[in-house]
C-alpha cells in the first residue's frame, strides 16, 4: 500500500517550517541572553533579541513567501 505523496510532502514541509521557526527563536535568544549576561540589564537583552528577531524574522518571512511562490501554492 503506497503512501499518498502530496500528504507526505505537506507533512515534511510543515515540519521543516516549524524547524526553521525554532532555529530562528534560538538564534534570536542566544544574543539576547549574552547581552543580559554582559550588561546585567534585562532591557538591553530584550532590545538585542527583538533587533535580531526584526531582521532575521523579516528575512525568514521573505524566504517563506518566495518558497511558496516557487512551489506554486
mmCIF file of N, CA and C in Angstrom:
data_model
loop_
_atom_site.group_PDB
_atom_site.id
_atom_site.type_symbol
_atom_site.label_atom_id
_atom_site.label_comp_id
_atom_site.label_asym_id
_atom_site.label_seq_id
_atom_site.Cartn_x
_atom_site.Cartn_y
_atom_site.Cartn_z
ATOM 1 N N UNK A 1 0.827 -1.161 0.000
ATOM 2 C CA UNK A 1 0.000 0.000 0.000
ATOM 3 C C UNK A 1 0.890 1.250 0.000
ATOM 4 N N UNK A 2 0.977 1.970 -1.114
ATOM 5 C CA UNK A 2 1.830 3.158 -1.177
ATOM 6 C C UNK A 2 1.203 4.340 -0.422
ATOM 7 N N UNK A 3 2.082 5.135 0.136
ATOM 8 C CA UNK A 3 1.626 6.330 0.853
ATOM 9 C C UNK A 3 1.264 7.414 -0.155
ATOM 10 N N UNK A 4 0.374 8.291 0.249
ATOM 11 C CA UNK A 4 -0.045 9.381 -0.626
ATOM 12 C C UNK A 4 1.045 10.461 -0.635
ATOM 13 N N UNK A 5 1.741 10.674 -1.760
ATOM 14 C CA UNK A 5 2.862 11.632 -1.794
ATOM 15 C C UNK A 5 2.506 13.065 -1.432
ATOM 16 N N UNK A 6 1.368 13.629 -1.882
ATOM 17 C CA UNK A 6 1.093 15.024 -1.501
ATOM 18 C C UNK A 6 0.959 15.227 0.003
ATOM 19 N N UNK A 7 0.348 14.284 0.705
ATOM 20 C CA UNK A 7 0.206 14.408 2.153
ATOM 21 C C UNK A 7 1.564 14.323 2.828
ATOM 22 N N UNK A 8 2.389 13.401 2.370
ATOM 23 C CA UNK A 8 3.720 13.254 2.943
ATOM 24 C C UNK A 8 4.544 14.520 2.706
ATOM 25 N N UNK A 9 4.451 15.097 1.507
ATOM 26 C CA UNK A 9 5.211 16.303 1.223
ATOM 27 C C UNK A 9 4.724 17.465 2.091
ATOM 28 N N UNK A 10 3.418 17.568 2.275
ATOM 29 C CA UNK A 10 2.893 18.633 3.127
ATOM 30 C C UNK A 10 3.363 18.468 4.565
ATOM 31 N N UNK A 11 3.424 17.251 5.043
ATOM 32 C CA UNK A 11 3.904 16.998 6.396
ATOM 33 C C UNK A 11 5.372 17.368 6.523
ATOM 34 N N UNK A 12 6.180 16.948 5.543
ATOM 35 C CA UNK A 12 7.605 17.306 5.575
ATOM 36 C C UNK A 12 7.794 18.804 5.511
ATOM 37 N N UNK A 13 7.023 19.466 4.671
ATOM 38 C CA UNK A 13 7.118 20.913 4.538
ATOM 39 C C UNK A 13 6.733 21.611 5.840
ATOM 40 N N UNK A 14 5.684 21.121 6.484
ATOM 41 C CA UNK A 14 5.249 21.721 7.748
ATOM 42 C C UNK A 14 6.294 21.514 8.846
ATOM 43 N N UNK A 15 6.873 20.314 8.903
ATOM 44 C CA UNK A 15 7.911 20.057 9.910
ATOM 45 C C UNK A 15 9.154 20.903 9.655
ATOM 46 N N UNK A 16 9.515 21.074 8.392
ATOM 47 C CA UNK A 16 10.675 21.914 8.064
ATOM 48 C C UNK A 16 10.416 23.367 8.443
ATOM 49 N N UNK A 17 9.199 23.830 8.217
ATOM 50 C CA UNK A 17 8.854 25.205 8.575
ATOM 51 C C UNK A 17 8.925 25.402 10.087
ATOM 52 N N UNK A 18 8.409 24.435 10.843
ATOM 53 C CA UNK A 18 8.494 24.504 12.304
ATOM 54 C C UNK A 18 9.951 24.509 12.757
ATOM 55 N N UNK A 19 10.779 23.707 12.118
ATOM 56 C CA UNK A 19 12.200 23.670 12.451
ATOM 57 C C UNK A 19 12.872 25.010 12.213
ATOM 58 N N UNK A 20 12.515 25.653 11.097
ATOM 59 C CA UNK A 20 13.093 26.976 10.820
ATOM 60 C C UNK A 20 12.652 27.998 11.853
ATOM 61 N N UNK A 21 11.413 27.906 12.316
ATOM 62 C CA UNK A 21 10.936 28.838 13.342
ATOM 63 C C UNK A 21 11.648 28.623 14.680
ATOM 64 N N UNK A 22 11.849 27.348 15.047
ATOM 65 C CA UNK A 22 12.585 27.065 16.285
ATOM 66 C C UNK A 22 14.036 27.536 16.176
ATOM 67 N N UNK A 23 14.638 27.360 15.023
ATOM 68 C CA UNK A 23 16.011 27.833 14.813
ATOM 69 C C UNK A 23 16.068 29.359 14.912
ATOM 70 N N UNK A 24 15.076 30.030 14.345
ATOM 71 C CA UNK A 24 15.009 31.488 14.451
ATOM 72 C C UNK A 24 14.923 31.915 15.912
ATOM 73 N N UNK A 25 14.099 31.230 16.682
ATOM 74 C CA UNK A 25 13.962 31.567 18.106
ATOM 75 C C UNK A 25 15.284 31.388 18.839
ATOM 76 N N UNK A 26 15.984 30.313 18.537
ATOM 77 C CA UNK A 26 17.271 30.060 19.180
ATOM 78 C C UNK A 26 18.297 31.114 18.792
ATOM 79 N N UNK A 27 18.344 31.440 17.508
ATOM 80 C CA UNK A 27 19.318 32.424 17.028
ATOM 81 C C UNK A 27 19.025 33.812 17.603
ATOM 82 N N UNK A 28 17.784 34.110 17.899
ATOM 83 C CA UNK A 28 17.441 35.407 18.497
ATOM 84 C C UNK A 28 17.658 35.411 20.009
ATOM 85 N N UNK A 29 17.422 34.285 20.662
ATOM 86 C CA UNK A 29 17.513 34.235 22.119
ATOM 87 C C UNK A 29 18.958 34.227 22.609
ATOM 88 N N UNK A 30 19.845 33.587 21.891
ATOM 89 C CA UNK A 30 21.234 33.476 22.352
ATOM 90 C C UNK A 30 21.913 34.841 22.439
ATOM 91 N N UNK A 31 21.859 35.687 21.400
ATOM 92 C CA UNK A 31 22.480 37.011 21.564
ATOM 93 C C UNK A 31 21.818 37.848 22.661
ATOM 94 N N UNK A 32 20.500 37.706 22.821
ATOM 95 C CA UNK A 32 19.820 38.424 23.900
ATOM 96 C C UNK A 32 20.300 37.977 25.262
ATOM 97 N N UNK A 33 20.465 36.673 25.427
ATOM 98 C CA UNK A 33 20.959 36.146 26.707
ATOM 99 C C UNK A 33 22.399 36.588 26.960
ATOM 100 N N UNK A 34 23.207 36.581 25.919
ATOM 101 C CA UNK A 34 24.588 37.051 26.074
ATOM 102 C C UNK A 34 24.644 38.531 26.442
ATOM 103 N N UNK A 35 23.756 39.319 25.841
ATOM 104 C CA UNK A 35 23.725 40.748 26.170
ATOM 105 C C UNK A 35 23.322 40.961 27.627
ATOM 106 N N UNK A 36 22.374 40.177 28.127
ATOM 107 C CA UNK A 36 21.987 40.275 29.541
ATOM 108 C C UNK A 36 23.159 39.875 30.428
ATOM 109 N N UNK A 37 23.861 38.839 30.044
ATOM 110 C CA UNK A 37 24.997 38.362 30.835
ATOM 111 C C UNK A 37 26.111 39.414 30.891
ATOM 112 N N UNK A 38 26.390 40.040 29.736
ATOM 113 C CA UNK A 38 27.474 41.029 29.707
ATOM 114 C C UNK A 38 27.114 42.335 30.390
ATOM 115 N N UNK A 39 25.858 42.770 30.241
ATOM 116 C CA UNK A 39 25.497 44.100 30.743
ATOM 117 C C UNK A 39 24.719 44.067 32.051
ATOM 118 N N UNK A 40 24.228 42.907 32.472
ATOM 119 C CA UNK A 40 23.375 42.788 33.662
ATOM 120 C C UNK A 40 22.124 43.661 33.553
ATOM 121 N N UNK A 41 21.639 43.837 32.323
ATOM 122 C CA UNK A 41 20.427 44.618 32.101
ATOM 123 C C UNK A 41 19.465 43.820 31.228
ATOM 124 N N UNK A 42 18.287 43.566 31.782
ATOM 125 C CA UNK A 42 17.271 42.840 31.022
ATOM 126 C C UNK A 42 16.874 43.603 29.773
ATOM 127 N N UNK A 43 16.741 44.916 29.883
ATOM 128 C CA UNK A 43 16.241 45.720 28.768
ATOM 129 C C UNK A 43 17.200 45.721 27.592
ATOM 130 N N UNK A 44 18.488 45.700 27.842
ATOM 131 C CA UNK A 44 19.458 45.612 26.749
ATOM 132 C C UNK A 44 19.317 44.264 26.049
ATOM 133 N N UNK A 45 19.172 43.203 26.831
ATOM 134 C CA UNK A 45 18.990 41.876 26.245
ATOM 135 C C UNK A 45 17.710 41.777 25.437
ATOM 136 N N UNK A 46 16.641 42.367 25.946
ATOM 137 C CA UNK A 46 15.373 42.351 25.210
ATOM 138 C C UNK A 46 15.495 43.124 23.908
ATOM 139 N N UNK A 47 16.190 44.253 23.955
ATOM 140 C CA UNK A 47 16.394 45.046 22.737
ATOM 141 C C UNK A 47 17.218 44.278 21.710
ATOM 142 N N UNK A 48 18.264 43.611 22.157
ATOM 143 C CA UNK A 48 19.088 42.816 21.251
ATOM 144 C C UNK A 48 18.274 41.680 20.641
ATOM 145 N N UNK A 49 17.522 40.984 21.475
ATOM 146 C CA UNK A 49 16.695 39.871 20.999
ATOM 147 C C UNK A 49 15.665 40.353 19.980
ATOM 148 N N UNK A 50 14.989 41.439 20.274
ATOM 149 C CA UNK A 50 13.990 41.970 19.353
ATOM 150 C C UNK A 50 14.614 42.511 18.074
ATOM 151 N N UNK A 51 15.816 43.052 18.172
ATOM 152 C CA UNK A 51 16.514 43.522 16.967
ATOM 153 C C UNK A 51 16.835 42.346 16.049
ATOM 154 N N UNK A 52 17.366 41.275 16.626
ATOM 155 C CA UNK A 52 17.651 40.085 15.826
ATOM 156 C C UNK A 52 16.361 39.525 15.234
ATOM 157 N N UNK A 53 15.296 39.509 16.024
ATOM 158 C CA UNK A 53 14.022 38.986 15.545
ATOM 159 C C UNK A 53 13.483 39.834 14.392
ATOM 160 N N UNK A 54 13.623 41.137 14.493
ATOM 161 C CA UNK A 54 13.154 42.015 13.421
ATOM 162 C C UNK A 54 13.878 41.781 12.115
ATOM 163 N N UNK A 55 15.189 41.662 12.188
ATOM 164 C CA UNK A 55 15.986 41.484 10.974
ATOM 165 C C UNK A 55 15.835 40.063 10.426
ATOM 166 N N UNK A 56 16.084 39.070 11.270
ATOM 167 C CA UNK A 56 16.039 37.691 10.794
ATOM 168 C C UNK A 56 14.615 37.207 10.536
ATOM 169 N N UNK A 57 13.655 37.705 11.304
ATOM 170 C CA UNK A 57 12.261 37.340 11.063
ATOM 171 C C UNK A 57 11.770 37.868 9.723
ATOM 172 N N UNK A 58 12.182 39.078 9.372
ATOM 173 C CA UNK A 58 11.829 39.626 8.062
ATOM 174 C C UNK A 58 12.454 38.804 6.942
ATOM 175 N N UNK A 59 13.704 38.403 7.129
ATOM 176 C CA UNK A 59 14.375 37.579 6.125
ATOM 177 C C UNK A 59 13.681 36.227 5.978
ATOM 178 N N UNK A 60 13.291 35.612 7.097
ATOM 179 C CA UNK A 60 12.591 34.327 7.036
ATOM 180 C C UNK A 60 11.227 34.483 6.383
ATOM 181 N N UNK A 61 10.541 35.579 6.635
ATOM 182 C CA UNK A 61 9.241 35.823 6.018
ATOM 183 C C UNK A 61 9.379 35.917 4.494
ATOM 184 N N UNK A 62 10.377 36.650 4.040
ATOM 185 C CA UNK A 62 10.606 36.775 2.597
ATOM 186 C C UNK A 62 10.956 35.416 2.004
ATOM 187 N N UNK A 63 11.787 34.650 2.701
ATOM 188 C CA UNK A 63 12.155 33.309 2.228
ATOM 189 C C UNK A 63 10.928 32.410 2.105
ATOM 190 N N UNK A 64 10.067 32.417 3.120
ATOM 191 C CA UNK A 64 8.870 31.577 3.089
ATOM 192 C C UNK A 64 7.920 32.006 1.980
ATOM 193 N N UNK A 65 7.781 33.294 1.779
ATOM 194 C CA UNK A 65 6.900 33.788 0.719
ATOM 195 C C UNK A 65 7.419 33.376 -0.659
ATOM 196 N N UNK A 66 8.723 33.519 -0.885
ATOM 197 C CA UNK A 66 9.302 33.108 -2.173
ATOM 198 C C UNK A 66 9.232 31.602 -2.357
ATOM 199 N N UNK A 67 9.394 30.876 -1.280
ATOM 200 C CA UNK A 67 9.299 29.414 -1.358
ATOM 201 C C UNK A 67 7.885 28.997 -1.748
ATOM 202 N N UNK A 68 6.897 29.659 -1.170
ATOM 203 C CA UNK A 68 5.509 29.358 -1.504
ATOM 204 C C UNK A 68 5.219 29.655 -2.975
ATOM 205 N N UNK A 69 5.733 30.786 -3.475
ATOM 206 C CA UNK A 69 5.542 31.126 -4.881
ATOM 207 C C UNK A 69 6.235 30.124 -5.795
ATOM 208 N N UNK A 70 7.432 29.702 -5.413
ATOM 209 C CA UNK A 70 8.188 28.753 -6.219
ATOM 210 C C UNK A 70 7.488 27.402 -6.290
ATOM 211 N N UNK A 71 6.928 26.979 -5.167
ATOM 212 C CA UNK A 71 6.256 25.682 -5.131
ATOM 213 C C UNK A 71 4.855 25.744 -5.742
ATOM 214 N N UNK A 72 4.367 26.945 -6.007
ATOM 215 C CA UNK A 72 3.060 27.093 -6.641
ATOM 216 C C UNK A 72 1.893 26.878 -5.713
ATOM 217 N N UNK A 73 2.027 27.246 -4.467
ATOM 218 C CA UNK A 73 0.917 27.070 -3.510
ATOM 219 C C UNK A 73 0.270 28.375 -3.194
#
